[in-house]
Tab-separated table of C-alpha atoms and ligand atoms in Angstrom:
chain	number	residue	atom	x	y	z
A	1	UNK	CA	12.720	-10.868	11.764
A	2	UNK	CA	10.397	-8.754	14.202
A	3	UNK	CA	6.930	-8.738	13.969
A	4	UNK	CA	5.912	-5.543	14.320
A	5	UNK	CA	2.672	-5.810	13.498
A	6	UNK	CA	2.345	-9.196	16.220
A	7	UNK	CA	-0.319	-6.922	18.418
A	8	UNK	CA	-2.013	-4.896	16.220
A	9	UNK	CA	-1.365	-7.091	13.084
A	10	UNK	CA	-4.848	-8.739	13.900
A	11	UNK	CA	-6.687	-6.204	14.251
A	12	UNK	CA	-5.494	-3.870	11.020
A	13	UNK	CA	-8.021	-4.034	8.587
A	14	UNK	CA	-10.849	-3.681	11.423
A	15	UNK	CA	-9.196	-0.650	12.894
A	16	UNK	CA	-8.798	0.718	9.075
A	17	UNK	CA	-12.756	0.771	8.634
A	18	UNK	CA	-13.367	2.303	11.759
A	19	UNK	CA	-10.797	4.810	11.150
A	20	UNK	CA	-11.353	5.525	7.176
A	21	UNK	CA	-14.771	3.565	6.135
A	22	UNK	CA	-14.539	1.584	3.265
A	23	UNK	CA	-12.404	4.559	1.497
A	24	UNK	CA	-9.400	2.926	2.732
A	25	UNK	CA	-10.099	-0.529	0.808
A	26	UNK	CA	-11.314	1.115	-2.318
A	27	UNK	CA	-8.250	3.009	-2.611
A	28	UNK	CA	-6.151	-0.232	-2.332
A	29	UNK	CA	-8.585	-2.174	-4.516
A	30	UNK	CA	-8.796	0.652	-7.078
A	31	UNK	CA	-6.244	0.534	-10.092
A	32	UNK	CA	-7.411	-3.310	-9.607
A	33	UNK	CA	-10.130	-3.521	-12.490
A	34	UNK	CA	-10.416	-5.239	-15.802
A	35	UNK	CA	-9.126	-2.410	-17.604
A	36	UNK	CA	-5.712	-2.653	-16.270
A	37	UNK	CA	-5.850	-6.611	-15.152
A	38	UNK	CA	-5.940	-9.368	-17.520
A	39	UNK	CA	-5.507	-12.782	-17.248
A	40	UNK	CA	-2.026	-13.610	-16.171
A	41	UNK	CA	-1.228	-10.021	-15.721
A	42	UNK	CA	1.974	-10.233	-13.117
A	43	UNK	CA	1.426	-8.443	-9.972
A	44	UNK	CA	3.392	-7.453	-7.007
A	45	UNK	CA	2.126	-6.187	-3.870
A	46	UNK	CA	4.526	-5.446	-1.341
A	47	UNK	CA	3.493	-4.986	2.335
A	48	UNK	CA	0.285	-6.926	1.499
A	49	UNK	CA	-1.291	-7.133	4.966
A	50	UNK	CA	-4.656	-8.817	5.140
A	51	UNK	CA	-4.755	-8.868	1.161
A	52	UNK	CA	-8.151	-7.436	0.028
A	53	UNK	CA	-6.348	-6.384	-2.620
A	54	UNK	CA	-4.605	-9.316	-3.388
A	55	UNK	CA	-7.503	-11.596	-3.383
A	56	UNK	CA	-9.469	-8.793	-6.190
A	57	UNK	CA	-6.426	-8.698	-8.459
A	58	UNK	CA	-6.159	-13.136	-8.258
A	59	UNK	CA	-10.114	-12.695	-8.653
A	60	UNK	CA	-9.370	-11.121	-11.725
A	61	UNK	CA	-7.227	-14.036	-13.256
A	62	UNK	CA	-3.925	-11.953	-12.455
A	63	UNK	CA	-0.145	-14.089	-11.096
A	64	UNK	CA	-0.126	-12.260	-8.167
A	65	UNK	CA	2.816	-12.622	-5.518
A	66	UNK	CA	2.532	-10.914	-2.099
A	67	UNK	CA	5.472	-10.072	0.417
A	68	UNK	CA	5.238	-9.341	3.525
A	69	UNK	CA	7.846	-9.011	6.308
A	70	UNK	CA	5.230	-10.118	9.193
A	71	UNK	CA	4.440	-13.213	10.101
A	72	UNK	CA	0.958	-11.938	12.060
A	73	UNK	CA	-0.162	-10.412	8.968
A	74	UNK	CA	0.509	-13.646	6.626
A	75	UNK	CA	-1.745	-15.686	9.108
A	76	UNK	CA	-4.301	-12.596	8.676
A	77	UNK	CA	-3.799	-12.979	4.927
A	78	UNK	CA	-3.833	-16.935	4.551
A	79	UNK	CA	-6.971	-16.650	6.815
A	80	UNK	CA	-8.665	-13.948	4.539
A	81	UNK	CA	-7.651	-16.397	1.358
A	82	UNK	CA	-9.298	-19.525	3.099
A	83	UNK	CA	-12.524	-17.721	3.435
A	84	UNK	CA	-12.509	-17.153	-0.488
A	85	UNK	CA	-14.473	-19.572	-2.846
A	86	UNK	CA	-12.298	-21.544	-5.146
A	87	UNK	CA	-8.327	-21.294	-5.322
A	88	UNK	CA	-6.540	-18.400	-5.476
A	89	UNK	CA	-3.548	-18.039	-7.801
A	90	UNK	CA	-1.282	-16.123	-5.240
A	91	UNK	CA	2.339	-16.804	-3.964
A	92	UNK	CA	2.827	-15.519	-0.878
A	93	UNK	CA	6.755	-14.537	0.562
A	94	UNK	CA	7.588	-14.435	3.964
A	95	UNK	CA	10.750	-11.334	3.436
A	96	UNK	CA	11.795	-7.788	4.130
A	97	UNK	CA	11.193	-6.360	0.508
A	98	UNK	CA	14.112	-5.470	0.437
A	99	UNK	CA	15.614	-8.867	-0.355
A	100	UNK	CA	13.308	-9.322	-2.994
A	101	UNK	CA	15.299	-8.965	-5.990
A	102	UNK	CA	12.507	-9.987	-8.749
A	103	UNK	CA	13.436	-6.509	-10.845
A	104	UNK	CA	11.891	-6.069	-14.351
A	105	UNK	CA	9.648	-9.231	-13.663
A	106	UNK	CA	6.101	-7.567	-13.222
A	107	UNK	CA	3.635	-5.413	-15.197
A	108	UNK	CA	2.375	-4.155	-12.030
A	109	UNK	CA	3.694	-3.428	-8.459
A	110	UNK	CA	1.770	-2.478	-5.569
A	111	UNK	CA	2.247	-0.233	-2.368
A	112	UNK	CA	-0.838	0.077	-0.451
A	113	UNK	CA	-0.349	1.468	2.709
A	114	UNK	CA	3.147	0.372	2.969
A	115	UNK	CA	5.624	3.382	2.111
A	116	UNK	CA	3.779	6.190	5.013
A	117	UNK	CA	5.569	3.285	7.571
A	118	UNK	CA	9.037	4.599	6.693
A	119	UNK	CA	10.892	7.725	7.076
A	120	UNK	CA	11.320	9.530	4.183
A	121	UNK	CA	14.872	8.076	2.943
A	122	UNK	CA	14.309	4.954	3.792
A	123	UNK	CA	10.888	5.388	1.953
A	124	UNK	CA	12.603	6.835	-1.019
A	125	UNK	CA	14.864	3.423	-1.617
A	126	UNK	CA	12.068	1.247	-0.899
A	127	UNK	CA	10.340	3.424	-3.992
A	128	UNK	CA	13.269	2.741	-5.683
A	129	UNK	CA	13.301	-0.701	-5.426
A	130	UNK	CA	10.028	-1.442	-6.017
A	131	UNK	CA	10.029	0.393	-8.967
A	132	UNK	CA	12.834	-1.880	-10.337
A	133	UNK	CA	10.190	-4.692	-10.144
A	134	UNK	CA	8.391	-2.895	-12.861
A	135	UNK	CA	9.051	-4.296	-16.321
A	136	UNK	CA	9.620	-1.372	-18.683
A	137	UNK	CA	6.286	0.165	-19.762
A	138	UNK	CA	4.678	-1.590	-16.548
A	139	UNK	CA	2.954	0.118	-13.665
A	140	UNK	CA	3.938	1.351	-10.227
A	141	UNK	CA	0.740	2.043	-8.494
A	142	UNK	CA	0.531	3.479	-4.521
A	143	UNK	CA	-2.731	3.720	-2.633
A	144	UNK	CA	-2.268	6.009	0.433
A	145	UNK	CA	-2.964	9.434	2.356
A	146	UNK	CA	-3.573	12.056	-0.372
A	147	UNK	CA	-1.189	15.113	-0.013
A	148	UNK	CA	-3.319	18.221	1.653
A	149	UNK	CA	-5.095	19.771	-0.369
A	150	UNK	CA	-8.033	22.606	-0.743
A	151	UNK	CA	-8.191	25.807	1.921
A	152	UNK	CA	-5.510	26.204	4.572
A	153	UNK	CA	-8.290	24.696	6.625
A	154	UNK	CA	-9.246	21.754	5.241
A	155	UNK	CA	-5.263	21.415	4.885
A	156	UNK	CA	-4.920	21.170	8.663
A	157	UNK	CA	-7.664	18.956	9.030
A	158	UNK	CA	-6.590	16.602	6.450
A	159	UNK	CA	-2.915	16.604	8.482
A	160	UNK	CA	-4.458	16.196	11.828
A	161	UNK	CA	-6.463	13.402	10.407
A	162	UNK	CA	-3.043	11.439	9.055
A	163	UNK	CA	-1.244	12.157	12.600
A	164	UNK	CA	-3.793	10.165	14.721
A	165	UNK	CA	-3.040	7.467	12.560
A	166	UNK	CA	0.457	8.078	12.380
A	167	UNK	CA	1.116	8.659	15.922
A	168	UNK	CA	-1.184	5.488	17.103
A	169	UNK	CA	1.237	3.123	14.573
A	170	UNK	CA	4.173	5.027	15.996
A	171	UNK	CA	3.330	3.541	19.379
A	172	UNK	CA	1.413	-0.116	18.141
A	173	UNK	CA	4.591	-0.573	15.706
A	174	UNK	CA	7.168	1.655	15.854
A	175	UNK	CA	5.935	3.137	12.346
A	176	UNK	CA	7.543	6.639	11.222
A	177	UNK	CA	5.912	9.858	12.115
A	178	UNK	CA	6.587	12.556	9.596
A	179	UNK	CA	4.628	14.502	6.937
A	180	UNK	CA	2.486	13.299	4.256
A	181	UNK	CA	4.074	12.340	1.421
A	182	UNK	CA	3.585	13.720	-2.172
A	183	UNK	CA	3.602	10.431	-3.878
A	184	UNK	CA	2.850	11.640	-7.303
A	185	UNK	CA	5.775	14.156	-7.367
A	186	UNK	CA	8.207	11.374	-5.883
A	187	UNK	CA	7.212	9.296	-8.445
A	188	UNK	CA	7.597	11.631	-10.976
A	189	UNK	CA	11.402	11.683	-9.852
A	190	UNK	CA	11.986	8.563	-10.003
A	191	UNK	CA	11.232	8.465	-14.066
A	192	UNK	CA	7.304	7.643	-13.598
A	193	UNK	CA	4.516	9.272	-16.101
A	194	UNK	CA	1.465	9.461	-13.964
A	195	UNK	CA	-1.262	7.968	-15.684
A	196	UNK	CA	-3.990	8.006	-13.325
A	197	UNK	CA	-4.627	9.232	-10.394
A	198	UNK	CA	-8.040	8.041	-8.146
A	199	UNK	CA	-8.853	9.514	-5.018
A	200	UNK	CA	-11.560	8.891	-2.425
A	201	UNK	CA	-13.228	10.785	0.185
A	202	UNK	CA	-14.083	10.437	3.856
A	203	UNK	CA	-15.322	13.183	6.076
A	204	UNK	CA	-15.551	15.404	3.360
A	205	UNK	CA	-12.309	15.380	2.409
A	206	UNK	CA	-9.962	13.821	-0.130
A	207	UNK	CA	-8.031	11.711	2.280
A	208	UNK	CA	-7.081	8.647	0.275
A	209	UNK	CA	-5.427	8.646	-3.270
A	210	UNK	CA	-3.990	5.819	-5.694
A	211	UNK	CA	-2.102	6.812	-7.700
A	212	UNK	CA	-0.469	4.388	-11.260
A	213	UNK	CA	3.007	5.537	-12.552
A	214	UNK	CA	4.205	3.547	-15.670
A	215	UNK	CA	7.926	2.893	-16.441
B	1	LIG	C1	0.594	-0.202	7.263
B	1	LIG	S1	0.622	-1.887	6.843
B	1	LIG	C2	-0.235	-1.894	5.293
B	1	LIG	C3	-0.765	-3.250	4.946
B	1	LIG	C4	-1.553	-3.320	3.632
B	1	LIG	N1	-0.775	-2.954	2.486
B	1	LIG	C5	-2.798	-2.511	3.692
B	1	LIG	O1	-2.945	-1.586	2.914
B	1	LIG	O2	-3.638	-2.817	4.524
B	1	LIG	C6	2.292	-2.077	6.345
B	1	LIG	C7	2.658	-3.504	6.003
B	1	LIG	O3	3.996	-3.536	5.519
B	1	LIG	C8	4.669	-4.648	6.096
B	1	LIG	N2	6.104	-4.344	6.070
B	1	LIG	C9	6.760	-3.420	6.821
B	1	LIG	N3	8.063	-3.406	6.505
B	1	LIG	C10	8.237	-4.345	5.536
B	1	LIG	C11	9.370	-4.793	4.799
B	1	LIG	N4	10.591	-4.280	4.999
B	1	LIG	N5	9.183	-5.765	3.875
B	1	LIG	C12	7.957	-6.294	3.671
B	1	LIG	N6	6.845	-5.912	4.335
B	1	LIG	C13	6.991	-4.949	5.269
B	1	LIG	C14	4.061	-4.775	7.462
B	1	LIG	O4	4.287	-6.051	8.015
B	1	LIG	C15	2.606	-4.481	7.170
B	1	LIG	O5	1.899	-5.636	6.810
């Protein structure tokens, strides 16, 4: 497998507070709360990275498993769960998501961050996928750019805001440049009721939304 994350990898989660603040990790961290975790609630969170939102959901008593296709970004998260008091309940797999075949197994799957990487069909059968992870009346949550939204303005300042980031990943990992997606109405087609829908600000604008879709 190719790391594609073996130079930057390290330094994700430090670029993502310079770039977005600490909006970026409450948007990952934010369908993550006793109200939707219990103890032993099953979790999935694909394209984990550093985990900060792995290590919340374990901190609330949830199974969590975490898959991740690089091996830079395991280290990153093994470090991360090291540096945590006590155990952590969390199985981590080293795999392309794509051969995880775990379907119907978890109340709730996560994609952070993860689907902006691909081009949009590729994206869409990831979706897919991961949404056949969901047990029936689970939840299929994403945390990621918000789709523009507000005056024309603000629009293109919300866009030029997601291509920095999408043309510096484009060149540090050979990540997909393209438009931002509107996860909500992508879920929607792939059978989802939105439930709720979180967003947080940075610069004045809406730039980060998660957003929970239940089966
Ligand atoms: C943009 S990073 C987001 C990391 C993390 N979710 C976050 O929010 O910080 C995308 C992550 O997806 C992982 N990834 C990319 N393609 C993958 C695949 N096919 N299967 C599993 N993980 C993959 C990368 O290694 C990377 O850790």
């Amino acid at each position: 497998m190719t790391d594609k994350y073996k130079y930057i990898g390290p330094l994700y989660d430090f670029l993502s507070t310079i770039y977005g603040g600490e909006s970026i990790h409450n948007c990952k961290r934010a369908m993550l709360t006793n109200e939707y975790i219990k103890p032993g609630t099953k979790v999935l969170i694909a394209g984990v990275g550093h985990g900060k939102d792995a290590i919340r959901a374990a901190e609330l008593g949830a199974d969590v498993t975490v898959v991740d296709i690089s091996e830079t970004m395991l280290k990153k998260l093994q470090q991360a769960f090291a540096n945590q008091p006590g155990q952590l309940k969390v199985r981590v797999v080293h795999a392309d998501i794509l051969t995880f075949d775990e379907f119907e197994q978890y109340d709730m799957v996560i994609a952070n961050f993860f689907l902006n990487v691909f081009y949009k069909d590729f994206m869409l059968k990831l979706m897919h996928h991961l949404v056949r992870c969901v047990r029936p009346g689970g939840a299929f949550v994403v945390g990621d750019f918000a789709y523009p939204s507000g005056n024309p303005l603000k629009q293109l300042v919300q866009k030029g805001y997601w291509y920095i980031a999408a043309i510096i990943f484009y060149f540090a990992s050979d990540n997909a440049v393209h438009e931002i997606y509107n996860y909500p109405e992508l879920m929607k087609a792939e059978g989802l009721k939105i439930t709720d829908t979180r967003h947080y600000r940075y610069l004045g604008m809406n730039c980060y939304t998660s957003v929970m879709g239940i089966k």
